[in-house]
Amino acid sequence: MHKAIRILSALYAITVYGFIFLPVVVLVLFSLQATSFPIPPFTGPSLRWYDAVLSDTRLTSALVNSLLVAVLSSLAAVTLGFLSAWGFARFTLPGSALLRGLITLPLTVSYLIIGMGLLVLFNWAGISKSLVSAGIGHVVINLPLCFAIIYSQMGDHQINIERAARDLGAPEWKVLLLITVPVMAPAIFAGFFLSMTFSWDEFVISFLLTRFDTTLPVEIWNLLRSGLNPKTNAIGSLVFAVSIVLVVLFELMLLRRKPA
Amino acid sequence: MSANGNAGRTLPWALVTPALGWTLLFFVLPFLAMGFSSLTAHEGGGFTLSNYSQFFANPAYWRAMVNSLQVTAIVTLISVLLAYPFAWILAEQVPERWQRLALMLAVLPFWTSYVVRSYSWLLVLAQNGVINRALTGSDLFAEPVQLANTRLATITGFVHFFVMLLTLTIFANLKQLSPSYRKAAADLGAGPVRTFLHVVLPLTLPGIMVGAFLTFVLCIGDYITPQILGGNNELLMPQLVMMQIGRRGDFPLASALSIILMAVVTVAYLACARWLKIERA
């Protein structure tokens, strides 16, 4: 009986793992395709499509744009998130629960609707589409996330260190910069890297709010119009690699907290 | 405290105002703008309810909402049914020291680009894709089967994404469950099946509902997967919204459709509120 359950479990798990990895394996495998179509049979390894991607200026500039938007919008989101988390954790404010709810509200709304709202607003205000408008949208979606992560990690043990610093004569800005930021660094980095992965991969807001200069997901989208293409596989595999690096950094930052 | 009594009042506001301001300016205000826009006419301005009445009068728009609800319900159901046993196996059958690795592997493709992930299903499902090559190659099928550009393809792409998400949430839920419940049930003479049905399943139900709600919200609002995998054979709500903007530049109608979509999500939230609240407490 137990043995049967174990065998069935193993078969089930292998099937689900297979389902989860099937498209990714196909993607990476056919990015190494030597011929022009990313379809079976596999015609032997070649790096020509990676070469083609890296010499395509539209794609490389979109990649730079994506990184730029991801870094800057995540910096903004994590700064705003940290300051407000500190404010809410250390001081009692009237209507605090309601205001915290307001900051986390965008988490419950789909990106399409957030993008639509900004599009309508910017259209009325006469603000033209650009990477900056998309970046503003990315802060909207990532601020609640950064706030929630940092706020949840604000423990009581930091209060005493902060109080000690104040007693020793440190002004508030020094307490913030020299005590709270270093103590909270793991949560701050975790929020930052998680924001990076979301912004780096965000499509619909960038699609709605940029026009000429645009981000990588939008550029990949444009590439898809030409049908199945090994270049798309190569750029997809590269994006996957970058995301994995960000996720590993995020994991390391969060894990560093645990043993303490 | 009296020394910085003044700072004590202004400092907290100085800390929270930037974040609140950003949310008001770039989230609440756009939403109000959208609500206002949805009440104006596309040509010539002026207040009208026609954008909303169009939705109820036009069967094509209705159809998009029905399609969206059907696809979302099917995806949510299949994802939960697939993910629960998988999460259970990871939590119960995999040895403790391999669990972290097993879980990380189970959600690794989560981090591929979302656009690329849908596209890579196209490589699998296309006429000359991996599955059709395998089917025709094995002499079971003479002709390739139409898999891409169907509802089945959309559902496959969605389920792929949400199985990973649900595995993560259900796994966390199963791990939080104290083993003493199971021991108590066993001591009282319940077999593994009864223990699961009467103890483990009811106790993890709130977690499943939270995961299912998340799946519902993300699935019904998504544009990429149905657009890439479903083609334009049948429209879902987000595709309809994007069509109003892209092809017709009709912001008022797109706004009205977005607000209707959001209303549906709110209704779903209220329907699950009982479980969602338990989880928060």
Coordinates of C-alpha atoms in Angstrom, one line a residue, chain A residues 5-6 9 12-13 16-17 19-24 26-27 38-41 80 83-84 86-88 91 93-94 99 102-103 105-106 109-110 112-114 116-121 123-124 136 139-140 143 172 197 201 203-204 207-208 220-221 224 228-229 232-233 236 239-240 243-244 247 251 255, chain B residues 4 11-13 15-16 18-20 22-30 33-34 36-37 81-82 85-86 89-90 93 100 102 105-106 108-109 111-116 119-124 126 128-130 133 156 159-160 163-164 217 221 223-224 227-228 238 241-242 245 251 254-255 258 262:
Chain A
I5 CA 1.5 5.4 -3.0
R6 CA 5.2 6.2 -3.3
S9 CA 3.6 9.9 -6.2
Y12 CA 2.8 12.1 -10.7
A13 CA 5.6 14.4 -9.6
V16 CA 4.0 17.6 -13.4
Y17 CA 7.7 18.6 -13.5
F19 CA 4.7 19.8 -17.8
I20 CA 6.3 22.7 -16.0
F21 CA 9.7 22.3 -17.8
L22 CA 8.4 21.3 -21.3
P23 CA 8.1 24.8 -22.8
V24 CA 11.3 26.1 -21.2
V26 CA 12.0 23.5 -25.9
L27 CA 12.7 27.3 -25.8
P38 CA 12.7 26.7 -34.2
I39 CA 10.8 23.4 -34.9
P40 CA 11.8 19.8 -34.7
P41 CA 14.0 18.1 -35.8
L80 CA 9.0 55.2 -0.9
L83 CA 10.2 55.5 4.3
S84 CA 6.4 54.8 4.7
W86 CA 9.3 53.1 8.9
G87 CA 6.8 55.8 9.4
F88 CA 3.9 53.4 10.0
F91 CA 4.7 56.2 14.9
L93 CA -0.8 58.0 12.9
P94 CA -4.5 58.7 12.7
L99 CA -3.7 54.6 4.9
L102 CA -4.5 52.5 0.5
I103 CA -0.8 51.9 -0.2
L105 CA -4.5 48.6 -2.7
P106 CA -2.8 48.5 -6.2
V109 CA -5.9 45.5 -9.3
S110 CA -4.8 44.0 -12.6
L112 CA -4.1 46.2 -17.5
I113 CA -6.4 48.4 -15.5
I114 CA -3.5 50.3 -13.8
M116 CA -5.4 52.0 -18.7
G117 CA -6.0 54.5 -15.9
L118 CA -2.6 56.0 -16.4
L119 CA -3.1 56.2 -20.1
V120 CA -6.4 58.0 -19.7
L121 CA -4.9 60.4 -17.1
N123 CA -3.7 61.6 -22.3
W124 CA -5.8 64.3 -20.6
I136 CA 5.8 55.7 -13.1
V139 CA 6.5 52.2 -9.2
V140 CA 2.7 52.0 -8.8
L143 CA 5.6 50.2 -4.2
E172 CA 16.6 61.5 13.1
T197 CA 12.1 41.0 -11.6
D201 CA 9.3 41.4 -17.1
F203 CA 4.5 44.0 -20.5
V204 CA 1.1 45.6 -20.6
F207 CA 3.0 48.5 -24.0
L208 CA 0.4 51.1 -23.2
I220 CA 9.8 40.8 -28.0
W221 CA 6.1 41.2 -28.6
L224 CA 6.5 37.7 -32.3
L228 CA 8.2 31.5 -34.9
N229 CA 11.7 32.6 -35.0
T232 CA 12.9 35.0 -30.1
N233 CA 14.1 31.8 -28.5
G236 CA 13.9 34.6 -24.3
V239 CA 15.9 37.1 -20.3
F240 CA 15.4 33.8 -18.4
S243 CA 15.7 36.7 -14.1
I244 CA 17.4 33.7 -12.5
V247 CA 15.9 35.6 -8.1
E251 CA 16.9 34.4 -2.2
L255 CA 18.0 33.8 3.5
Chain B
N4 CA 11.8 66.8 19.4
L11 CA 8.4 63.6 10.8
P12 CA 5.9 60.7 10.6
W13 CA 3.9 62.5 7.9
L15 CA 7.9 59.7 5.9
V16 CA 4.5 58.4 4.7
P18 CA 5.6 60.5 -0.5
A19 CA 4.2 57.0 -0.8
L20 CA 0.6 58.1 -0.1
W22 CA 2.3 58.6 -5.3
T23 CA -0.6 56.2 -4.7
L24 CA -3.1 59.0 -4.8
L25 CA -1.6 60.7 -7.9
F26 CA -0.8 57.7 -10.0
F27 CA -3.3 55.1 -8.8
V28 CA -6.4 56.7 -7.3
L29 CA -6.5 59.7 -9.7
P30 CA -6.1 57.6 -12.8
A33 CA -10.1 59.7 -14.6
M34 CA -11.0 56.3 -16.0
F36 CA -15.0 59.9 -15.6
S37 CA -13.9 58.9 -19.1
L81 CA -6.7 19.9 -9.0
L82 CA -3.2 19.5 -10.5
P85 CA -1.5 16.6 -5.1
F86 CA 1.8 17.9 -6.4
I89 CA 3.9 15.1 -2.6
L90 CA 6.5 17.8 -2.2
Q93 CA 6.9 12.4 0.3
R100 CA 13.7 23.4 -0.8
A102 CA 12.3 20.4 -5.2
L105 CA 12.7 23.5 -9.3
A106 CA 8.9 23.5 -9.4
L108 CA 11.8 27.9 -11.7
P109 CA 10.1 28.5 -15.1
W111 CA 10.9 33.4 -13.8
T112 CA 11.1 33.2 -17.6
S113 CA 9.7 36.2 -19.3
Y114 CA 6.0 36.1 -19.3
V115 CA 5.7 37.0 -23.0
V116 CA 8.3 34.4 -23.8
Y119 CA 5.4 32.0 -26.9
S120 CA 7.3 28.9 -26.0
W121 CA 4.0 27.0 -25.6
L122 CA 3.4 28.0 -29.2
L123 CA 6.6 26.1 -30.1
V124 CA 5.1 23.0 -28.4
A126 CA 2.0 24.6 -33.3
N128 CA 4.7 21.7 -36.9
G129 CA 5.6 22.0 -33.2
V130 CA 6.9 19.4 -30.8
R133 CA 5.8 16.1 -34.7
T156 CA -2.7 25.2 -21.3
V159 CA -2.6 26.3 -16.2
H160 CA 1.2 26.2 -16.7
V163 CA 0.1 25.4 -11.3
M164 CA 3.5 26.9 -10.2
V217 CA -7.8 37.8 -10.5
G221 CA -7.1 40.3 -16.2
Y223 CA -4.0 39.9 -22.0
I224 CA -0.8 38.2 -23.2
Q227 CA -3.6 36.9 -27.3
I228 CA -0.5 34.8 -28.1
P238 CA -8.6 42.1 -21.8
V241 CA -10.2 46.3 -23.9
M242 CA -6.9 46.4 -25.8
I245 CA -7.5 51.3 -27.6
F251 CA -10.7 55.3 -24.5
A254 CA -12.1 50.8 -23.0
S255 CA -12.5 52.5 -19.6
S258 CA -12.1 47.9 -17.6
M262 CA -13.0 45.3 -12.1

